[in-house]
PDB file of C-alpha atoms and ligand atoms in Angstrom:
ATOM      1  CA  MET H   1      -0.219   0.370   0.045  1.00 44.00           C
ATOM      2  CA  SER H   2       1.808   3.170  -0.435  1.00 51.00           C
ATOM      3  CA  ASP H   3       0.033   6.073   0.564  1.00 57.00           C
ATOM      4  CA  GLY H   4       2.648   8.883  -0.413  1.00 64.00           C
ATOM      5  CA  LYS H   5       3.462   8.681   3.958  1.00 69.00           C
ATOM      6  CA  GLN H   6       6.922   7.195   3.370  1.00 79.00           C
ATOM      7  CA  GLU H   7       8.070   8.933   0.660  1.00 91.00           C
ATOM      8  CA  ARG H   8       6.901  12.895   1.519  1.00 95.00           C
ATOM      9  CA  ILE H   9       7.641  14.984   4.668  1.00 97.00           C
ATOM     10  CA  TYR H  10       5.312  17.120   6.940  1.00 97.00           C
ATOM     11  CA  CYS H  11       6.506  20.951   6.900  1.00 97.00           C
ATOM     12  CA  PRO H  12       5.113  22.729  10.166  1.00 96.00           C
ATOM     13  CA  VAL H  13       5.616  26.053   8.504  1.00 97.00           C
ATOM     14  CA  CYS H  14       4.198  26.172   5.148  1.00 95.00           C
ATOM     15  CA  LEU H  15       1.437  23.359   6.260  1.00 95.00           C
ATOM     16  CA  ALA H  16       2.334  21.216   2.851  1.00 95.00           C
ATOM     17  CA  ARG H  17       4.233  18.248   2.219  1.00 96.00           C
ATOM     18  CA  PHE H  18       8.082  17.872   0.046  1.00 96.00           C
ATOM     19  CA  LYS H  19       9.478  14.621  -1.572  1.00 96.00           C
ATOM     20  CA  LYS H  20      11.690  12.701   1.373  1.00 95.00           C
ATOM     21  CA  GLU H  21      15.261  11.740  -0.510  1.00 94.00           C
ATOM     22  CA  GLU H  22      16.964   9.115  -0.650  1.00 90.00           C
ATOM     23  CA  GLY H  23      18.297   8.278   2.615  1.00 91.00           C
ATOM     24  CA  TRP H  24      17.583  10.614   5.068  1.00 94.00           C
ATOM     25  CA  SER H  25      16.453   8.712   8.363  1.00 94.00           C
ATOM     26  CA  GLU H  26      14.639   9.878  11.605  1.00 95.00           C
ATOM     27  CA  GLY H  27      16.576  12.788  13.042  1.00 97.00           C
ATOM     28  CA  ALA H  28      18.453  14.219  10.114  1.00 97.00           C
ATOM     29  CA  VAL H  29      18.450  17.453   9.564  1.00 98.00           C
ATOM     30  CA  VAL H  30      17.023  18.765   6.335  1.00 98.00           C
ATOM     31  CA  ILE H  31      16.037  21.989   4.727  1.00 98.00           C
ATOM     32  CA  CYS H  32      11.925  22.211   3.108  1.00 98.00           C
ATOM     33  CA  PRO H  33      12.333  23.149   0.081  1.00 97.00           C
ATOM     34  CA  ILE H  34       9.353  25.666  -0.375  1.00 97.00           C
ATOM     35  CA  CYS H  35       9.615  27.507   2.938  1.00 98.00           C
ATOM     36  CA  GLY H  36      13.199  26.685   3.693  1.00 98.00           C
ATOM     37  CA  GLN H  37      12.991  25.589   7.582  1.00 98.00           C
ATOM     38  CA  LYS H  38      15.638  24.061   8.843  1.00 98.00           C
ATOM     39  CA  LEU H  39      13.337  20.384  10.161  1.00 98.00           C
ATOM     40  CA  ARG H  40      14.325  17.507  12.601  1.00 98.00           C
ATOM     41  CA  LEU H  41      12.817  13.819  10.590  1.00 97.00           C
ATOM     42  CA  VAL H  42      10.787  12.152  13.042  1.00 97.00           C
ATOM     43  CA  TRP H  43       8.225   9.752  12.041  1.00 95.00           C
ATOM     44  CA  SER H  44       4.606   9.971  13.014  1.00 93.00           C
ATOM     45  CA  PRO H  45       1.315   7.608  13.437  1.00 92.00           C
ATOM     46  CA  GLU H  46       0.320  10.191  10.311  1.00 90.00           C
ATOM     47  CA  GLY H  47       3.589   9.946   8.087  1.00 94.00           C
ATOM     48  CA  TRP H  48       7.566  11.933   8.218  1.00 96.00           C
ATOM     49  CA  GLN H  49       7.253  15.498   9.895  1.00 97.00           C
ATOM     50  CA  GLY H  50       9.716  18.376  10.146  1.00 97.00           C
ATOM     51  CA  GLU H  51      10.606  18.792  13.506  1.00 98.00           C
ATOM     52  CA  ARG H  52      11.502  22.939  14.048  1.00 98.00           C
ATOM     53  CA  VAL H  53      14.688  22.957  15.110  1.00 98.00           C
ATOM     54  CA  ASP H  54      15.594  26.436  17.283  1.00 98.00           C
ATOM     55  CA  ARG H  55      11.638  26.863  16.991  1.00 98.00           C
ATOM     56  CA  GLY H  56      10.681  30.314  17.820  1.00 97.00           C
ATOM     57  CA  THR H  57      14.335  31.499  18.107  1.00 98.00           C
ATOM     58  CA  GLU H  58      15.927  35.239  15.985  1.00 98.00           C
ATOM     59  CA  LYS H  59      18.223  31.711  14.571  1.00 98.00           C
ATOM     60  CA  GLU H  60      15.334  30.011  12.885  1.00 98.00           C
ATOM     61  CA  ILE H  61      13.697  32.868  11.293  1.00 98.00           C
ATOM     62  CA  ARG H  62      17.175  34.498   9.518  1.00 98.00           C
ATOM     63  CA  GLU H  63      17.813  30.864   8.569  1.00 98.00           C
ATOM     64  CA  ARG H  64      14.830  29.786   7.155  1.00 98.00           C
ATOM     65  CA  ALA H  65      14.635  33.254   5.520  1.00 98.00           C
ATOM     66  CA  GLU H  66      18.757  33.036   4.132  1.00 98.00           C
ATOM     67  CA  SER H  67      17.750  29.149   2.699  1.00 98.00           C
ATOM     68  CA  PHE H  68      14.325  30.381   1.187  1.00 98.00           C
ATOM     69  CA  ALA H  69      16.575  33.027  -0.950  1.00 98.00           C
ATOM     70  CA  ARG H  70      19.365  30.341  -1.490  1.00 98.00           C
ATOM     71  CA  LEU H  71      17.167  28.472  -2.867  1.00 98.00           C
ATOM     72  CA  ARG H  72      15.325  30.933  -5.134  1.00 97.00           C
ATOM     73  CA  GLY H  73      18.491  32.932  -5.808  1.00 97.00           C
ATOM     74  CA  TYR H  74      16.815  35.838  -4.544  1.00 98.00           C
ATOM     75  CA  SER H  75      18.609  38.469  -2.359  1.00 97.00           C
ATOM     76  CA  PHE H  76      17.865  40.738   0.438  1.00 97.00           C
ATOM     77  CA  ASN H  77      18.900  44.525   0.679  1.00 94.00           C
ATOM     78  CA  GLU H  78      19.279  47.160   3.399  1.00 95.00           C
ATOM     79  CA  MET H  79      16.097  47.063   4.881  1.00 95.00           C
ATOM     80  CA  LYS H  80      17.319  43.191   5.834  1.00 97.00           C
ATOM     81  CA  GLU H  81      18.056  44.132   9.814  1.00 98.00           C
ATOM     82  CA  GLU H  82      15.513  45.953  10.987  1.00 98.00           C
ATOM     83  CA  LEU H  83      12.392  42.935   8.802  1.00 98.00           C
ATOM     84  CA  ILE H  84      14.047  40.530  10.678  1.00 98.00           C
ATOM     85  CA  GLU H  85      14.051  42.616  14.041  1.00 98.00           C
ATOM     86  CA  GLY H  86      10.160  43.271  12.840  1.00 98.00           C
ATOM     87  CA  LEU H  87       9.361  39.334  12.878  1.00 98.00           C
ATOM     88  CA  VAL H  88      10.696  39.136  16.169  1.00 98.00           C
ATOM     89  CA  GLY H  89       8.428  41.355  17.475  1.00 98.00           C
ATOM     90  CA  LYS H  90       5.560  40.080  15.365  1.00 98.00           C
ATOM     91  CA  HIS H  91       6.776  36.535  16.588  1.00 98.00           C
ATOM     92  CA  ARG H  92       6.939  38.154  20.826  1.00 98.00           C
ATOM     93  CA  LEU H  93       4.009  39.249  20.365  1.00 97.00           C
ATOM     94  CA  PHE H  94       1.833  36.927  18.010  1.00 98.00           C
ATOM     95  CA  GLY H  95       3.468  33.715  18.777  1.00 97.00           C
ATOM     96  CA  GLU H  96       4.759  33.310  14.961  1.00 98.00           C
ATOM     97  CA  PHE H  97       7.145  35.076  12.078  1.00 98.00           C
ATOM     98  CA  TYR H  98       3.845  36.665  10.509  1.00 98.00           C
ATOM     99  CA  CYS H  99       4.553  38.615   8.199  1.00 97.00           C
ATOM    100  CA  PRO H 100       5.897  42.669   9.517  1.00 96.00           C
ATOM    101  CA  CYS H 101       4.263  44.297   6.879  1.00 96.00           C
ATOM    102  CA  ARG H 102       0.394  43.088   7.067  1.00 96.00           C
ATOM    103  CA  MET H 103      -1.848  42.916   9.535  1.00 95.00           C
ATOM    104  CA  GLU H 104      -2.762  38.462   8.909  1.00 94.00           C
ATOM    105  CA  HIS H 105      -1.513  36.804  11.619  1.00 97.00           C
ATOM    106  CA  THR H 106      -2.283  33.368   9.893  1.00 97.00           C
ATOM    107  CA  PRO H 107      -0.706  30.553   8.840  1.00 95.00           C
ATOM    108  CA  GLU H 108      -1.228  31.721   5.565  1.00 96.00           C
ATOM    109  CA  TYR H 109       1.181  34.839   6.121  1.00 97.00           C
ATOM    110  CA  GLN H 110       4.157  33.616   7.830  1.00 97.00           C
ATOM    111  CA  CYS H 111       7.212  34.467   6.760  1.00 98.00           C
ATOM    112  CA  PRO H 112       7.746  33.428   3.367  1.00 98.00           C
ATOM    113  CA  CYS H 113       4.669  34.202   3.324  1.00 97.00           C
ATOM    114  CA  LYS H 114       2.045  32.087   0.993  1.00 97.00           C
ATOM    115  CA  PRO H 115       2.247  35.404  -2.167  1.00 97.00           C
ATOM    116  CA  THR H 116       6.738  35.094  -1.905  1.00 98.00           C
ATOM    117  CA  ARG H 117       6.411  31.144  -1.955  1.00 97.00           C
ATOM    118  CA  GLY H 118       3.931  31.372  -4.967  1.00 96.00           C
ATOM    119  CA  GLY H 119       5.963  33.038  -6.892  1.00 96.00           C
ATOM    120  CA  ASP H 120       4.824  36.858  -5.965  1.00 97.00           C
ATOM    121  CA  VAL H 121       9.137  38.177  -6.299  1.00 98.00           C
ATOM    122  CA  GLU H 122       9.758  36.102 -10.007  1.00 96.00           C
ATOM    123  CA  ARG H 123       6.115  38.618 -11.183  1.00 97.00           C
ATOM    124  CA  LYS H 124       6.903  41.233  -9.195  1.00 97.00           C
ATOM    125  CA  GLY H 125      10.841  42.025  -8.018  1.00 97.00           C
ATOM    126  CA  ARG H 126      10.616  41.750  -4.843  1.00 97.00           C
ATOM    127  CA  CYS H 127       7.906  40.146  -2.149  1.00 97.00           C
ATOM    128  CA  TYR H 128       5.071  42.971  -0.311  1.00 96.00           C
ATOM    129  CA  CYS H 129       7.148  43.441   2.921  1.00 95.00           C
ATOM    130  CA  GLY H 130      10.617  44.031   0.147  1.00 97.00           C
ATOM    131  CA  PHE H 131      12.345  41.742   2.092  1.00 98.00           C
ATOM    132  CA  PHE H 132      13.381  38.931  -0.762  1.00 98.00           C
ATOM    133  CA  TRP H 133      13.791  40.319  -4.174  1.00 98.00           C
ATOM    134  CA  LYS H 134      14.121  39.177  -7.196  1.00 97.00           C
ATOM    135  CA  LYS H 135      18.884  39.675  -8.229  1.00 90.00           C
ATOM    136  CA  GLN H 136      19.566  42.071 -11.198  1.00 78.00           C
ATOM    137  CA  VAL H 137      20.872  40.742 -14.108  1.00 71.00           C
TER     138      VAL H 137
HETATM  139 ZN1   ZN Y   1       8.225  24.242   4.759  1.00 62.57          ZN
END
């Protein structure tokens, strides 16, 4: 029986599943290819889950943003540190790293937000906040 549980890993940040690669086993630390979150693999009755490494810390959001930018080939600008501070502030107030430029505090607006994960940077040259930028060629 193949229901995909063995092959896919659930990411608690982007709430999606991504492909488990050959050789990844319980306890392995991997990067979610959709949002850049660093995850430790755990097997559960619902299938493979990723546990957030350094959950809730500035290190977590910084690494997530940097991995996401690297995966997509995006860059940051001089606003980077200010926006990281904004993200840390959102976590302090609302319990998650929600977009610092929006009023919505729902899972789809956890940074990188759903529109950004969906290709807003390719379409508009930058994300809503101006945190992630398309590289100039
Ligand atoms: Zn993810």
